[in-house]
mmCIF file of C-alpha atoms in Angstrom:
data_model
loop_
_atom_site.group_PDB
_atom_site.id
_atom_site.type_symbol
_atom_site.label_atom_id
_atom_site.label_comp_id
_atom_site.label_asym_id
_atom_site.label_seq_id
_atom_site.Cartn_x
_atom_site.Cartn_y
_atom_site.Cartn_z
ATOM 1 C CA UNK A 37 -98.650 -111.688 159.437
ATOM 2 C CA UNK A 38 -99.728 -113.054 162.910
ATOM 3 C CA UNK A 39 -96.760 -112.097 164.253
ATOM 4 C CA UNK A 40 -97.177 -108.313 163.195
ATOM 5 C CA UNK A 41 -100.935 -108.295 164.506
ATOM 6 C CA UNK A 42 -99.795 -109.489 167.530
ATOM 7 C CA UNK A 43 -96.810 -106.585 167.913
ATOM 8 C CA UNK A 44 -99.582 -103.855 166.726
ATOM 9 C CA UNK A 45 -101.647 -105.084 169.739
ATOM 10 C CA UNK A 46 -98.717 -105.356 172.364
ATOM 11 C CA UNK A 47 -97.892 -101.589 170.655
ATOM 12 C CA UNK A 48 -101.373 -100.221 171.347
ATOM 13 C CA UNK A 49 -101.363 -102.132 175.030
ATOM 14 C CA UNK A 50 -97.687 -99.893 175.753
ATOM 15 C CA UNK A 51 -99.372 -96.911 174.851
ATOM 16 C CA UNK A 52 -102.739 -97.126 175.968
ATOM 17 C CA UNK A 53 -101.131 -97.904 179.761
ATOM 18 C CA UNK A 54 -98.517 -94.998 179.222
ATOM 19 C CA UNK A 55 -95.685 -97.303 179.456
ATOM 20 C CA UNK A 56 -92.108 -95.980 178.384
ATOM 21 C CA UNK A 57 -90.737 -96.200 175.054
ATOM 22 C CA UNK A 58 -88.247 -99.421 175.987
ATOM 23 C CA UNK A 59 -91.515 -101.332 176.785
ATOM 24 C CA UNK A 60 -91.892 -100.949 173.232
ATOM 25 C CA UNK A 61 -89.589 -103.525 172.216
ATOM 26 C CA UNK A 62 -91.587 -106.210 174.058
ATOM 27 C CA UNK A 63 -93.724 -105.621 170.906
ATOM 28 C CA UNK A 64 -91.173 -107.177 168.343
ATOM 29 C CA UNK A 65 -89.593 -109.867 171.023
ATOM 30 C CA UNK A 66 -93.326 -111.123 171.185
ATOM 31 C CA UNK A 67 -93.497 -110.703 167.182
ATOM 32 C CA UNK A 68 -90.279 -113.129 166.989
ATOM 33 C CA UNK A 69 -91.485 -116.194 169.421
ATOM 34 C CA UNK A 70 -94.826 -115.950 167.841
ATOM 35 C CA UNK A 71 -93.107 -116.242 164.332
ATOM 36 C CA UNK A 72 -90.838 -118.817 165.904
ATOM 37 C CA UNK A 73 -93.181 -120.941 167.499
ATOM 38 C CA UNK A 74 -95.827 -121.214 164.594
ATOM 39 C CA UNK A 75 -92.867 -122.153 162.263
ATOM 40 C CA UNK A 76 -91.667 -124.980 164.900
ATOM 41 C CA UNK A 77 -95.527 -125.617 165.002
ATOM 42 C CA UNK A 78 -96.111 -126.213 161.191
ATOM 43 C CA UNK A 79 -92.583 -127.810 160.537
ATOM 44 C CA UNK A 80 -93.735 -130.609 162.730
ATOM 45 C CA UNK A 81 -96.069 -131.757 160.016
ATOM 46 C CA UNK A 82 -93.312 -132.140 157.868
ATOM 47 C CA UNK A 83 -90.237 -133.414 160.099
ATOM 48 C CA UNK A 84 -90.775 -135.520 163.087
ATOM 49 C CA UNK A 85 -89.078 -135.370 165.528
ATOM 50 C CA UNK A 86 -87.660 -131.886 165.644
ATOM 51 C CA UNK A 87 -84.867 -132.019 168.189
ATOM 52 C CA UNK A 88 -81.853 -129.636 169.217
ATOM 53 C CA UNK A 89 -78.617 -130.605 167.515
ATOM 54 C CA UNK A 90 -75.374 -128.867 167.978
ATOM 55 C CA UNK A 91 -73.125 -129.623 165.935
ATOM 56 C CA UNK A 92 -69.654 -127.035 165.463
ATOM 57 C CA UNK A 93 -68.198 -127.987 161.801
ATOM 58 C CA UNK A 94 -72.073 -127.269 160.633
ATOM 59 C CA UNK A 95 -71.557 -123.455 162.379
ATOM 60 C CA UNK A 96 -68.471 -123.312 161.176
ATOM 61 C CA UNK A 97 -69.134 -123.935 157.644
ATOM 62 C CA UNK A 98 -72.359 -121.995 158.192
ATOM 63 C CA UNK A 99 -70.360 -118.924 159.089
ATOM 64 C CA UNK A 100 -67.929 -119.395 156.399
ATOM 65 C CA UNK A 101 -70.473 -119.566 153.397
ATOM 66 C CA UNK A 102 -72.793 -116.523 154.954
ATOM 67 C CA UNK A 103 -70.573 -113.684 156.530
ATOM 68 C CA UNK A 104 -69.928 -111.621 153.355
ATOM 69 C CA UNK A 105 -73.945 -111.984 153.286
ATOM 70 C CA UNK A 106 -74.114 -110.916 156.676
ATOM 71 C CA UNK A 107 -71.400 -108.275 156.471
ATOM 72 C CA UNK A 108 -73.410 -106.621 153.862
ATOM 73 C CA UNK A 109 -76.796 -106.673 155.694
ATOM 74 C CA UNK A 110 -74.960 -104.888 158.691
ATOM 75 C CA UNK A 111 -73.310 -101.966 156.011
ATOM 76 C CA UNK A 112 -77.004 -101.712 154.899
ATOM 77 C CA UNK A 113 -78.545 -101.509 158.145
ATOM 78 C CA UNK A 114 -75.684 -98.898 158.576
ATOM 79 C CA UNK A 115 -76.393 -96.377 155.111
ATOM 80 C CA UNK A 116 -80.054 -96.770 155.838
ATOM 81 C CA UNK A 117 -80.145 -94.821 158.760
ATOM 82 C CA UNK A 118 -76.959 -92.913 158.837
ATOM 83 C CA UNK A 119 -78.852 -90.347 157.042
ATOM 84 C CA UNK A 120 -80.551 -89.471 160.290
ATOM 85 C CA UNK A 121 -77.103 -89.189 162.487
ATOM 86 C CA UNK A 122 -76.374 -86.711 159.695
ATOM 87 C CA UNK A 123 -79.576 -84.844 159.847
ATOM 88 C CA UNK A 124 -79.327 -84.590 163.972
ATOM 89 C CA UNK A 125 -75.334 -83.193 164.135
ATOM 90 C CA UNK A 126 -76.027 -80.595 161.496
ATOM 91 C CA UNK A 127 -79.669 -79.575 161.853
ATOM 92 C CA UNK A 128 -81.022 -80.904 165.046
ATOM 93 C CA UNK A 129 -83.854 -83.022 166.303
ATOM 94 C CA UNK A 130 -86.587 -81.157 164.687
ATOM 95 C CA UNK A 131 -85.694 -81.919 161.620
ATOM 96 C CA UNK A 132 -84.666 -85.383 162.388
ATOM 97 C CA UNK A 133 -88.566 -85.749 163.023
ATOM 98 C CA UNK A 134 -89.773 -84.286 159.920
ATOM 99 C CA UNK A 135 -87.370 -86.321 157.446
ATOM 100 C CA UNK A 136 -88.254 -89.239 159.972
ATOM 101 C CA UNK A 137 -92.131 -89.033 158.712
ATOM 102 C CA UNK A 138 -91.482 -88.542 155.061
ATOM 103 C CA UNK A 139 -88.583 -91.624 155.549
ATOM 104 C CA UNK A 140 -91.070 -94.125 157.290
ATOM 105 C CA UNK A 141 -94.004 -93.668 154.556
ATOM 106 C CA UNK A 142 -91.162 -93.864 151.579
ATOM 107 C CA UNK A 143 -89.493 -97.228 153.833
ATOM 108 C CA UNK A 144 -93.123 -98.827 153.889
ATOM 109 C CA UNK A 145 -93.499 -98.087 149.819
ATOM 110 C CA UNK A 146 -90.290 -99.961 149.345
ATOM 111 C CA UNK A 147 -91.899 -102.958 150.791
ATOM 112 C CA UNK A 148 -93.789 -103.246 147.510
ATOM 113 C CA UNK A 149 -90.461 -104.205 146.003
ATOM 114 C CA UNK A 150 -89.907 -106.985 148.089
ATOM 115 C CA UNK A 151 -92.934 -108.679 148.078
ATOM 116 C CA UNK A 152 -93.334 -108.671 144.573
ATOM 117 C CA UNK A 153 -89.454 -109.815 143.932
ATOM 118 C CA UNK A 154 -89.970 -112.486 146.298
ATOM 119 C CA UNK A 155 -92.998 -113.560 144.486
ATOM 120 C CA UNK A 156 -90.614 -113.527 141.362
ATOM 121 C CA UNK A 157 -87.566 -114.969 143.019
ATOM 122 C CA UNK A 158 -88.318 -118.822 142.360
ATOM 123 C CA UNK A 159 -89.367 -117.969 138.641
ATOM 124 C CA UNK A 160 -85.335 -116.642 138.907
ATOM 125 C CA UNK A 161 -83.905 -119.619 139.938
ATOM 126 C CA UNK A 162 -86.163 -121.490 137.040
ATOM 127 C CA UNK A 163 -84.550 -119.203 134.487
ATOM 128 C CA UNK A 164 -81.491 -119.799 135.689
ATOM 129 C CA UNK A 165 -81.861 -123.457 135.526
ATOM 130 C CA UNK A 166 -83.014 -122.786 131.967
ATOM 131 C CA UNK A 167 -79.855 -121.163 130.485
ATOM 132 C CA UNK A 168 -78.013 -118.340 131.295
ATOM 133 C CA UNK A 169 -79.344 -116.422 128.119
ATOM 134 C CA UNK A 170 -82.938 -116.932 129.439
ATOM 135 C CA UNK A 171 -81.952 -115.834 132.701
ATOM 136 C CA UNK A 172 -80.684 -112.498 131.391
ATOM 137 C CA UNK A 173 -83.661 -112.177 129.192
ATOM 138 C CA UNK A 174 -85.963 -112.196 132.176
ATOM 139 C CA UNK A 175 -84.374 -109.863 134.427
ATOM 140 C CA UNK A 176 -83.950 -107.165 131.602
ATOM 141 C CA UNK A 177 -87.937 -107.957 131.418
ATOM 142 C CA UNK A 178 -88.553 -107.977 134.947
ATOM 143 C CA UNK A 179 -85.837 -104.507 135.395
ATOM 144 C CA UNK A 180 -88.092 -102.922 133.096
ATOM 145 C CA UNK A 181 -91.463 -103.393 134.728
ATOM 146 C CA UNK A 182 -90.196 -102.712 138.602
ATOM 147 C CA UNK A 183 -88.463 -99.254 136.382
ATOM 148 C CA UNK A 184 -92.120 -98.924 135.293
ATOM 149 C CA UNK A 185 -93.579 -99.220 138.628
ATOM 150 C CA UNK A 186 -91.331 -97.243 140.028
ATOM 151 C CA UNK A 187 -92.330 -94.331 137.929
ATOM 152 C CA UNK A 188 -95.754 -95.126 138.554
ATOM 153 C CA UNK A 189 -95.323 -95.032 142.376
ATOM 154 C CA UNK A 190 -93.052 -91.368 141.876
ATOM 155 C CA UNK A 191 -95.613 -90.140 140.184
ATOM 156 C CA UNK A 192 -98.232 -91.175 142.707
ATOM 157 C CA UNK A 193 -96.721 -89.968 145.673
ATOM 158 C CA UNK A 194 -96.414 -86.253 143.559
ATOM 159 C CA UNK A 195 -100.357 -86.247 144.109
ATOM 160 C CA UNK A 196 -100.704 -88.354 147.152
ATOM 161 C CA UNK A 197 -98.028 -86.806 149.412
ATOM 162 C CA UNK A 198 -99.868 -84.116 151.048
ATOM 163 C CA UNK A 199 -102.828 -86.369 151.974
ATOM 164 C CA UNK A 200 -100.461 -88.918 152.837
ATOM 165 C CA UNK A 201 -98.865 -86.827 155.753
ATOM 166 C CA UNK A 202 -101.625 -85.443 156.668
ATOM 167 C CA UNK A 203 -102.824 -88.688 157.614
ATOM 168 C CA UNK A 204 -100.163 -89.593 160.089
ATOM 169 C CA UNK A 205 -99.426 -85.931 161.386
ATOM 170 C CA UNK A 206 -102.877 -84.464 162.223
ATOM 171 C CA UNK A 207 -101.578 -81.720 160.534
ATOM 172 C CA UNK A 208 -99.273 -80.606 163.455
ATOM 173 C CA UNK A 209 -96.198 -78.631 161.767
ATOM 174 C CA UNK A 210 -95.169 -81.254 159.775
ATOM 175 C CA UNK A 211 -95.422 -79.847 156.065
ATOM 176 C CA UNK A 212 -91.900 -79.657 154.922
ATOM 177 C CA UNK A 213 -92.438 -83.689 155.373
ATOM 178 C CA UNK A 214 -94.236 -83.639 152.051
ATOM 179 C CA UNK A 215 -91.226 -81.934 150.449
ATOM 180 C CA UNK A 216 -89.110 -84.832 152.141
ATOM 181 C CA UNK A 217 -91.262 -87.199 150.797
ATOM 182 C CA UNK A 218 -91.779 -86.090 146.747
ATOM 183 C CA UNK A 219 -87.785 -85.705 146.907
ATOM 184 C CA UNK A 220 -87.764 -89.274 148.060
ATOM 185 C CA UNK A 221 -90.012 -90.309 145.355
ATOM 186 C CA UNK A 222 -87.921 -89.648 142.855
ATOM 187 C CA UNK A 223 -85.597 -92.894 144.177
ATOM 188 C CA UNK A 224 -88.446 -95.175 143.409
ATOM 189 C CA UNK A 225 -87.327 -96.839 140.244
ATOM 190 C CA UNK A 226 -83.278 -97.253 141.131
ATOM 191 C CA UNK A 227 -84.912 -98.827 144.109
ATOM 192 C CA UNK A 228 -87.292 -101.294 142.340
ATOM 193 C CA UNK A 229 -84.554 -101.911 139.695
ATOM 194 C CA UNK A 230 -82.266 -102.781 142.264
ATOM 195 C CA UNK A 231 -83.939 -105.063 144.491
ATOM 196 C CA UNK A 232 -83.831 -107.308 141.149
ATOM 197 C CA UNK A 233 -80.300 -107.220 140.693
ATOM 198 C CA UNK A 234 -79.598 -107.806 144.382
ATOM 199 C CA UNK A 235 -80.866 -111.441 143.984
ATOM 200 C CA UNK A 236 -79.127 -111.575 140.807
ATOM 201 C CA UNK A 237 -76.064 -111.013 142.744
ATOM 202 C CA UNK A 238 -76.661 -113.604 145.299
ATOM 203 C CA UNK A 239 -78.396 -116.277 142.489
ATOM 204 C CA UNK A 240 -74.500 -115.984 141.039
ATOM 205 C CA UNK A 241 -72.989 -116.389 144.124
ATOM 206 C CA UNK A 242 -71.537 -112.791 143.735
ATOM 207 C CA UNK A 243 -71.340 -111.965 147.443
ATOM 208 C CA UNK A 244 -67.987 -110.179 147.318
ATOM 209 C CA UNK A 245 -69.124 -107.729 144.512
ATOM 210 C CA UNK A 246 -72.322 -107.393 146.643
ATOM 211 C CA UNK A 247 -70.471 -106.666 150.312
ATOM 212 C CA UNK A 248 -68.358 -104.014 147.471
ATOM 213 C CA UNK A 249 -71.733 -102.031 146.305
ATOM 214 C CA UNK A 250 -72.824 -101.824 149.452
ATOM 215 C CA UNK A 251 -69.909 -100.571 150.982
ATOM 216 C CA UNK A 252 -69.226 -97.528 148.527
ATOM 217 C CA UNK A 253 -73.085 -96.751 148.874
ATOM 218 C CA UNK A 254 -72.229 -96.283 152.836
ATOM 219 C CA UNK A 255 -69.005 -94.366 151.819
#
């Protein structure tokens, strides 16, 4: 949290002095080693002393337990915006700005998801440490509601979208956006639902099935 206030500010600084748009990532290298340092800070009052220790087999083994993990962040990273390469070859820039608005509201609703799964994600590893039965019986549960809240926030953003982009546009030409962004909507639930079974996947140590979804979702 302090590190985001502290990128907005850096953000608003850039453009309040005109700076160009590379200054701009000053904002989230600031955001990182304020993140960093406040962790170091308040790990201190657990571990003493915290001291650089390089040490190869632990990288190796490090690397070796975490690269389909990391594999399948980078295919992500990859389908998440390749929609936009597609947009700009076939339609052009203009349109790459008006999906881009609808995109960044429907990215920022998605963030509901994650805080609430990551709220839920040590109640997971309890049921899991239960029995497997109980394990399955709470994610059907849990599936269900984020289904249900995913509805709720489709349904929302049917009413709310034209205020919505409004907002952020200052209504400057930007209307199809709201089209963009009810079409989006309707992704909601498969969204929700999924950002469950993704830590289901990695609670099982199902990493290769994982790295395989993701890859036919980029295909």
């Amino acid at each position: 949290g302090v590190g985001s206030i502290v990128a907005v500010g850096v953000i608003l600084l850039v453009n309040k002095l005109h700076l160009t748009t590379p200054y701009l990532i000053l904002a989230h290298m600031i955001d990182w080693l304020v993140v960093a340092s406040l962790g170091l800070l308040f790990v201190r009052k657990f571990v003493k002393p915290i001291t650089p220790i390089f040490d190869i087999e632990f990288i190796k083994k490090t690397i070796s337990s975490s690269w389909l993990l990391a594999a399948t962040l980078s295919i992500s990273l990859i389908y998440f915006r390749i929609d936009t390469f597609i947009l700009s070859t076939y339609w052009g820039f203009s349109q790459v700005g008006i999906y881009n608005v609808a995109y960044q509201l429907f990215q920022s609703a998605l963030l509901v998801s994650t805080f609430i799964v990551n709220a839920y994600y040590p109640l997971m590893i309890k049921a899991l440490n239960t029995s497997l039965k109980h394990f399955y019986n709470q994610i059907i549960k849990a599936s269900l509601i984020m289904f249900g809240i995913g509805v709720i926030g489709t349904l929302f953003t049917q009413l709310t979208a034209p205020f919505f982009i409004h907002l952020i546009t200052g209504n400057s030409g930007f209307d199809n956006s709201i089209t963009v962004l009810k079409i989006l909507s309707f992704s909601f639930s498969l969204f929700f639902v999924s950002s469950i079974l993704l830590w289901v996947l990695i609670l099982l140590y199902k990493y290769t099935v994982l790295l395989f979804i993701f890859l036919i979702g980029l295909i």
